[in-house]
PDB file of C-alpha atoms in Angstrom:
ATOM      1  CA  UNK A   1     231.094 249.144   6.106  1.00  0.00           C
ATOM      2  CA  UNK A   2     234.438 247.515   6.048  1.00  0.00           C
ATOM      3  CA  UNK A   3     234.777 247.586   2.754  1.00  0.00           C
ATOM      4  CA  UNK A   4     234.101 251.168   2.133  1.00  0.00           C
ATOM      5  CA  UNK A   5     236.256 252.072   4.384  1.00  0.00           C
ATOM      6  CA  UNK A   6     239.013 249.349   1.978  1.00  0.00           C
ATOM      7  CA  UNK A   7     237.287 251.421  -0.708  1.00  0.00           C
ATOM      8  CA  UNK A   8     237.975 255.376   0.582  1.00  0.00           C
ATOM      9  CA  UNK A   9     241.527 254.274   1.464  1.00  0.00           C
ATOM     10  CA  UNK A  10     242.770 252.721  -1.429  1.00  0.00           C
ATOM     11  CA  UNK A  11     241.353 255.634  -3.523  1.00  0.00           C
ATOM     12  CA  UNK A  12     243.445 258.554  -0.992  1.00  0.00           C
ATOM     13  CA  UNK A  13     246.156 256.046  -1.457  1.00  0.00           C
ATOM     14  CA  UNK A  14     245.885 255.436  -5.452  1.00  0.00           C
ATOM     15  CA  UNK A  15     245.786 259.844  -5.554  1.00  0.00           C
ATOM     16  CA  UNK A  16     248.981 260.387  -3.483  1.00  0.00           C
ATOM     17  CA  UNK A  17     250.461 257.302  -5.218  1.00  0.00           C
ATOM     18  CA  UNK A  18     249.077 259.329  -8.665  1.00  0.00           C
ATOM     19  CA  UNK A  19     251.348 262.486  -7.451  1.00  0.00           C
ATOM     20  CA  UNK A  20     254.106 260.506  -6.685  1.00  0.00           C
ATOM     21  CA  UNK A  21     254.631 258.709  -9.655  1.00  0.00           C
ATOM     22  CA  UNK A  22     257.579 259.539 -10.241  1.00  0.00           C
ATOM     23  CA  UNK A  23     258.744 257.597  -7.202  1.00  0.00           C
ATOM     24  CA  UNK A  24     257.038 254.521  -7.085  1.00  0.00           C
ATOM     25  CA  UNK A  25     258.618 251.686  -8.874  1.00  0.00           C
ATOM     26  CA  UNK A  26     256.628 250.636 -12.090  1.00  0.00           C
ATOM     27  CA  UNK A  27     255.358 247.452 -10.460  1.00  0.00           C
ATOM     28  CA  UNK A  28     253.592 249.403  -7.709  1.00  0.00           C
ATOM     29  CA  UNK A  29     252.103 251.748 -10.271  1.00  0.00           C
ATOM     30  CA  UNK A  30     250.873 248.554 -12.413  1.00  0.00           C
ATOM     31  CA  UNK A  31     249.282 246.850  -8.939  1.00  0.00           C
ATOM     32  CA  UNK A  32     247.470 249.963  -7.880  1.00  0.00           C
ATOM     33  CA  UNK A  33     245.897 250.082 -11.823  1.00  0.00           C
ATOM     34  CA  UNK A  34     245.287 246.588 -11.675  1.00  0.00           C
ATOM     35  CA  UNK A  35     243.589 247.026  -8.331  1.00  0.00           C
ATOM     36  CA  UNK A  36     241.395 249.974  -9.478  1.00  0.00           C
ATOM     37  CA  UNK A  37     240.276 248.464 -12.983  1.00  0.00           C
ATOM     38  CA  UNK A  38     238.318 245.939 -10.512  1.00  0.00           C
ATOM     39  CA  UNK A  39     236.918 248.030  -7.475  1.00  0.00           C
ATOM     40  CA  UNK A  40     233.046 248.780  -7.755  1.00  0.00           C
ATOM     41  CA  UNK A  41     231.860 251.603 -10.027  1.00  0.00           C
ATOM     42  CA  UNK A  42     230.003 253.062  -7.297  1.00  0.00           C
ATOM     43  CA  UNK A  43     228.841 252.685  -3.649  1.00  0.00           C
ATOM     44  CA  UNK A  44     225.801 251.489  -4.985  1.00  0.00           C
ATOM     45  CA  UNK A  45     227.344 248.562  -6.693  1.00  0.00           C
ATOM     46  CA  UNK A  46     229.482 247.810  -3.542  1.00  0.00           C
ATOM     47  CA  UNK A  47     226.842 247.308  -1.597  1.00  0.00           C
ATOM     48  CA  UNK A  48     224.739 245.357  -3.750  1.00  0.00           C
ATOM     49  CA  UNK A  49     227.475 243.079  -3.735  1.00  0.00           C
ATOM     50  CA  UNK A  50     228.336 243.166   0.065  1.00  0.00           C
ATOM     51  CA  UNK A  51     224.140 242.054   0.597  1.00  0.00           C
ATOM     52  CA  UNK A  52     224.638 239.223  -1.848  1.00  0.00           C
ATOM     53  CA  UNK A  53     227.611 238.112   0.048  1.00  0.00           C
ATOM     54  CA  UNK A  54     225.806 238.341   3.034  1.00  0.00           C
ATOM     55  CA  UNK A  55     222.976 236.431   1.701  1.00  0.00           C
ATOM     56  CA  UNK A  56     225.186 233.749   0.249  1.00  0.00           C
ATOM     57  CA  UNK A  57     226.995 233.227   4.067  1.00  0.00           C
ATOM     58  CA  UNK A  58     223.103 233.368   5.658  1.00  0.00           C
ATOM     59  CA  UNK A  59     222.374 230.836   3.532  1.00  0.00           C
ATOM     60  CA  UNK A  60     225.257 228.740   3.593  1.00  0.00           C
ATOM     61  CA  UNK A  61     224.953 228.842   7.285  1.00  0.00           C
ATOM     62  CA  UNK A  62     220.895 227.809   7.236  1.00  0.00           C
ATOM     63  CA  UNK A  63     221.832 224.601   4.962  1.00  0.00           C
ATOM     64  CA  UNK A  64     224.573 223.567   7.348  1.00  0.00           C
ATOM     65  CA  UNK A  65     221.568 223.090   9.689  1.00  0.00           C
ATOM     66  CA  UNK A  66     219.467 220.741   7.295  1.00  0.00           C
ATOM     67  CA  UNK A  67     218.197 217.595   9.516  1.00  0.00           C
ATOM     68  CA  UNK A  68     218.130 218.922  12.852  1.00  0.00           C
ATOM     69  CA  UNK A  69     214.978 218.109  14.381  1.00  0.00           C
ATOM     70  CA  UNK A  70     211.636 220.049  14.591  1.00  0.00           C
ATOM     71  CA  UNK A  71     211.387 220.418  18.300  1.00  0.00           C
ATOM     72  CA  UNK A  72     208.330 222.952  19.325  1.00  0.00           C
ATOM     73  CA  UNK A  73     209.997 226.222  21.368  1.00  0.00           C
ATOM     74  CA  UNK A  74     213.565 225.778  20.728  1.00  0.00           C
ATOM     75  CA  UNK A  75     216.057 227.428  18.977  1.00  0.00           C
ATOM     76  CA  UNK A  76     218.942 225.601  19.912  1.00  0.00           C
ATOM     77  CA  UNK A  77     220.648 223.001  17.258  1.00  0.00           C
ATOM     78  CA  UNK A  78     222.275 220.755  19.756  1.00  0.00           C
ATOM     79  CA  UNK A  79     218.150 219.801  20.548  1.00  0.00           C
ATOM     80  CA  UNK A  80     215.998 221.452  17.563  1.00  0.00           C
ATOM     81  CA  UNK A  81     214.311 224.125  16.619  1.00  0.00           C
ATOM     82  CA  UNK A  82     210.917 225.167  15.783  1.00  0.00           C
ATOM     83  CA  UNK A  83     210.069 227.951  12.928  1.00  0.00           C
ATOM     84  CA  UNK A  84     211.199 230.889  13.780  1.00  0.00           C
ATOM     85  CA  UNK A  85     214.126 229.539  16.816  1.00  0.00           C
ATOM     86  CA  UNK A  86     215.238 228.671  13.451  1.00  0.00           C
ATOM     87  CA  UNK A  87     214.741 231.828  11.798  1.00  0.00           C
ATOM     88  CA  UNK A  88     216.021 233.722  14.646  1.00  0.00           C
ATOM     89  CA  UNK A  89     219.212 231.721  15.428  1.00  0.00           C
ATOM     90  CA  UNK A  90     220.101 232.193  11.653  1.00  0.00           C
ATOM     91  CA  UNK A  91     219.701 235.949  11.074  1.00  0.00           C
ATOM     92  CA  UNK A  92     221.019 236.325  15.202  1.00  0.00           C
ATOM     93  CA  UNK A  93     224.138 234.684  13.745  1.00  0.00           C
ATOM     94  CA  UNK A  94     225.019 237.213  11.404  1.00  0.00           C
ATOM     95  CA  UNK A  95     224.294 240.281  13.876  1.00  0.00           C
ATOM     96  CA  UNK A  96     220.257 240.615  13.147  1.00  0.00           C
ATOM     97  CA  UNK A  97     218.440 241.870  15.757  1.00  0.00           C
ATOM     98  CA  UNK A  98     215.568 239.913  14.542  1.00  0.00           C
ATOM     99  CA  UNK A  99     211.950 238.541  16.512  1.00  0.00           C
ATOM    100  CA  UNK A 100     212.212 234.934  18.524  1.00  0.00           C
ATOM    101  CA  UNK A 101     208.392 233.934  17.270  1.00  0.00           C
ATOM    102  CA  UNK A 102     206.842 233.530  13.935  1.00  0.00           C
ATOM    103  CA  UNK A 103     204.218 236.424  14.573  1.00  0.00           C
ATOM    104  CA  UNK A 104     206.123 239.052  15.367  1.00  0.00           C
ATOM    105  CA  UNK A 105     208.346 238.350  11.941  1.00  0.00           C
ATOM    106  CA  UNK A 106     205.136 240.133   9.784  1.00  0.00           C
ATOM    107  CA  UNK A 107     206.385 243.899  11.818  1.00  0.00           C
ATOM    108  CA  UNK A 108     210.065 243.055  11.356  1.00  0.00           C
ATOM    109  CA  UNK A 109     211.804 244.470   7.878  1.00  0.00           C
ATOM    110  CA  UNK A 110     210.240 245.847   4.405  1.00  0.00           C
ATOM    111  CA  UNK A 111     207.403 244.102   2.970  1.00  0.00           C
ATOM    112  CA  UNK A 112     208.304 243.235  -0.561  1.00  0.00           C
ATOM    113  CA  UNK A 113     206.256 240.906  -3.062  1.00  0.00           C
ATOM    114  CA  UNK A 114     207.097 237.395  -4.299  1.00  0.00           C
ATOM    115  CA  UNK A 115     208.170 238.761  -7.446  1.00  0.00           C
ATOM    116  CA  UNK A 116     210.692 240.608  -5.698  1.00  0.00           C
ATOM    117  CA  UNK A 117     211.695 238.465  -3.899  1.00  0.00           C
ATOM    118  CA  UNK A 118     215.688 237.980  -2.653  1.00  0.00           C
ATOM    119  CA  UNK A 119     217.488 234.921  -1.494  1.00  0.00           C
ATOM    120  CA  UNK A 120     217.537 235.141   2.035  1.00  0.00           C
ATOM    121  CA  UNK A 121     214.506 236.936   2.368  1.00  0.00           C
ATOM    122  CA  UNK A 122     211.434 235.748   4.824  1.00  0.00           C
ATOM    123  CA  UNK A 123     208.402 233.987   4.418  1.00  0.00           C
ATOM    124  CA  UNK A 124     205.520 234.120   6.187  1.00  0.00           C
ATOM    125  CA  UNK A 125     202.696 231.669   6.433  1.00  0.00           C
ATOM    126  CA  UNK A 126     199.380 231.000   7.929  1.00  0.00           C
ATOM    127  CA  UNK A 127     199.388 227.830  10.471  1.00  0.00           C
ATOM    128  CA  UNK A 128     199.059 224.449   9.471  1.00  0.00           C
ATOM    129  CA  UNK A 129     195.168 225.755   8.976  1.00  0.00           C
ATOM    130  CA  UNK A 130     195.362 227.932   5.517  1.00  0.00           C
ATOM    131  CA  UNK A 131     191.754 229.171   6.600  1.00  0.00           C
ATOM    132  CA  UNK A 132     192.605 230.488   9.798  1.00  0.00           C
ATOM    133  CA  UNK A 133     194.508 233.828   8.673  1.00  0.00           C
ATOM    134  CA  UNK A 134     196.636 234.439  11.286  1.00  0.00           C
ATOM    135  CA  UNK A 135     200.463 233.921  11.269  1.00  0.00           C
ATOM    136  CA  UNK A 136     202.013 230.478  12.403  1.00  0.00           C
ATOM    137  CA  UNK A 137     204.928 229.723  10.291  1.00  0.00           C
ATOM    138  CA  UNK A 138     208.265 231.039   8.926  1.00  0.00           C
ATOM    139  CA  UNK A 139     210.932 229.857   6.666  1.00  0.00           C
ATOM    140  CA  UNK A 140     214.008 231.938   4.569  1.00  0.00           C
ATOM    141  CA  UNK A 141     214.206 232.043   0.866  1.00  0.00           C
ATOM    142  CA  UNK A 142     216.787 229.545  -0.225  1.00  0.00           C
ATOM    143  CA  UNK A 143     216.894 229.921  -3.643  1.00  0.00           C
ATOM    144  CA  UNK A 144     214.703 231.467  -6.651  1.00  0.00           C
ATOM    145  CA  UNK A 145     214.946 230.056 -10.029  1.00  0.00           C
ATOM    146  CA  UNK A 146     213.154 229.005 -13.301  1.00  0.00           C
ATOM    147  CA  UNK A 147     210.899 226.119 -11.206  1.00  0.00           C
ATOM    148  CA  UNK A 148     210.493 229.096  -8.462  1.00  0.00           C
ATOM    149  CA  UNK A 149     211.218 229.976  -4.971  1.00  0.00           C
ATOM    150  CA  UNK A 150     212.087 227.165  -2.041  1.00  0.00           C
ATOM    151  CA  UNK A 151     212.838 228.476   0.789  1.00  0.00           C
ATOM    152  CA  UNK A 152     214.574 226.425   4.062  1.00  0.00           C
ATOM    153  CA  UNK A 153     212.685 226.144   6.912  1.00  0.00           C
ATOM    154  CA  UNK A 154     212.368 224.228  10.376  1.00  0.00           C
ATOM    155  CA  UNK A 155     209.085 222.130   8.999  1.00  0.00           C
ATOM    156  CA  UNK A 156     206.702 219.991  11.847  1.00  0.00           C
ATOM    157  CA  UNK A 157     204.888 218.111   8.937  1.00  0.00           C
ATOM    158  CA  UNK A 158     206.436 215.345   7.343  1.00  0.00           C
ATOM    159  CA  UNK A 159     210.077 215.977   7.013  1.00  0.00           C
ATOM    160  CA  UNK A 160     210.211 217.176  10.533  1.00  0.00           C
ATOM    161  CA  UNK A 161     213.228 219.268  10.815  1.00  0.00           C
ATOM    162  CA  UNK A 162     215.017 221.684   8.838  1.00  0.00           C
ATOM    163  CA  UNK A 163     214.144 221.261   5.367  1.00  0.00           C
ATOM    164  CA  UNK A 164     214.250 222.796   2.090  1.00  0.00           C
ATOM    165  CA  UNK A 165     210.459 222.858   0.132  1.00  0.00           C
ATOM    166  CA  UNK A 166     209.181 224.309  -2.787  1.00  0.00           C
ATOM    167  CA  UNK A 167     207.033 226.890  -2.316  1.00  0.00           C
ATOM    168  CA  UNK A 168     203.797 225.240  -4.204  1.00  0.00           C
ATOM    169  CA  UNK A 169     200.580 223.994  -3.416  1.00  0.00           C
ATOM    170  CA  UNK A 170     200.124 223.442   0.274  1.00  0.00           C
ATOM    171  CA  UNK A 171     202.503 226.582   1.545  1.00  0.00           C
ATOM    172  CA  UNK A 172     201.709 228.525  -1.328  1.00  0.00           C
ATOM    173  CA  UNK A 173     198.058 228.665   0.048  1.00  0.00           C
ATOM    174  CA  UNK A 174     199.226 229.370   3.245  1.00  0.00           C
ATOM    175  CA  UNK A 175     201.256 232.108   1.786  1.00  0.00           C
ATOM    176  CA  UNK A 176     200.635 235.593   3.858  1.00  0.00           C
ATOM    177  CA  UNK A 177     203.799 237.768   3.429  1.00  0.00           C
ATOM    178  CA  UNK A 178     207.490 238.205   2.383  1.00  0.00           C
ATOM    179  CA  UNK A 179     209.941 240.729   4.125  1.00  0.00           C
ATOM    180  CA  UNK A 180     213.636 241.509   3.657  1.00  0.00           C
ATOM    181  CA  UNK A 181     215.899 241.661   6.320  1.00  0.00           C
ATOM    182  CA  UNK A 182     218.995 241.971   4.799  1.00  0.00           C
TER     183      UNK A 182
END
């Protein structure tokens, strides 16, 4: 919102300074062209670029958290976190008004598909049962490339902690959902 308002001004500022021309010095009037040539085309771009910001700090923020300990019903980092404290405390940071456990994540957001999927995005899994269909874990897309999506997540198996994993084999079966937040 910030920087729309940055946005609106400078343009009602680059129009009077367009009238006044003939008053402003010539290196004001080359500043406030340089300045324009690299605002957004449109609000549309601005805010495509504001959410990848906003992704980029979310995740930036998650990986400063890698290694703390899996510890069942927390979502503190001085003692550990389980799934979704860890979910929660991340998107809580950045102003998200967001759900504390990992079931209530399938009502929060738009449902979206893996395909389009977005970096900071969440997953949702089954439990550590891939039969039982019910919800039991949550993690945040870290990063999608060519080898596919890994996503960080406060993990009870083997790594026990926050962790980054691919998501393959054992959580792709477990695989129930993806919703966007941001």
């Amino acid at each position: 919102m910030k920087k729309i308002l940055v946005v609106i001004s400078f343009f009602i500022l680059s129009a009077t300074a367009v009238k006044a021309q003939t008053q402003l010095p010539a290196q004001y009037q080359e500043l406030v062209k340089k300045l324009s040539e690299n605002l957004p085309k449109n609000i549309e771009e601005a805010e495509k670029n504001s959410n990848k910001t906003n992704s980029t700090s979310l995740i930036d923020f998650a990986k400063s958290m890698l290694g703390i300990p899996y510890r069942y019903a927390t979502s503190n980092p001085k003692v550990g976190f389980d799934c979704s404290g860890f979910v929660s405390y991340v998107f809580s940071n950045f102003g998200f008004k967001v759900p504390r456990s990992s079931r209530e994540f399938s009502g929060t957001g738009k449902t979206t598909t893996l395909e389009n999927a977005k970096v900071g995005d969440v997953l949702i899994f089954t439990g550590s049962n891939s039969r039982v269909r019910r919800v039991g874990h949550v993690g945040i897309v870290y990063s999608i490339d060519d080898e596919g999506i890994k996503f960080i997540h406060a993990s009870s198996g083997k790594a026990r902690g926050v962790t980054i994993t691919p998501l393959n084999g054992h959580y792709k079966t477990r695989f129930m959902k993806i919703v966007s937040i941001i």
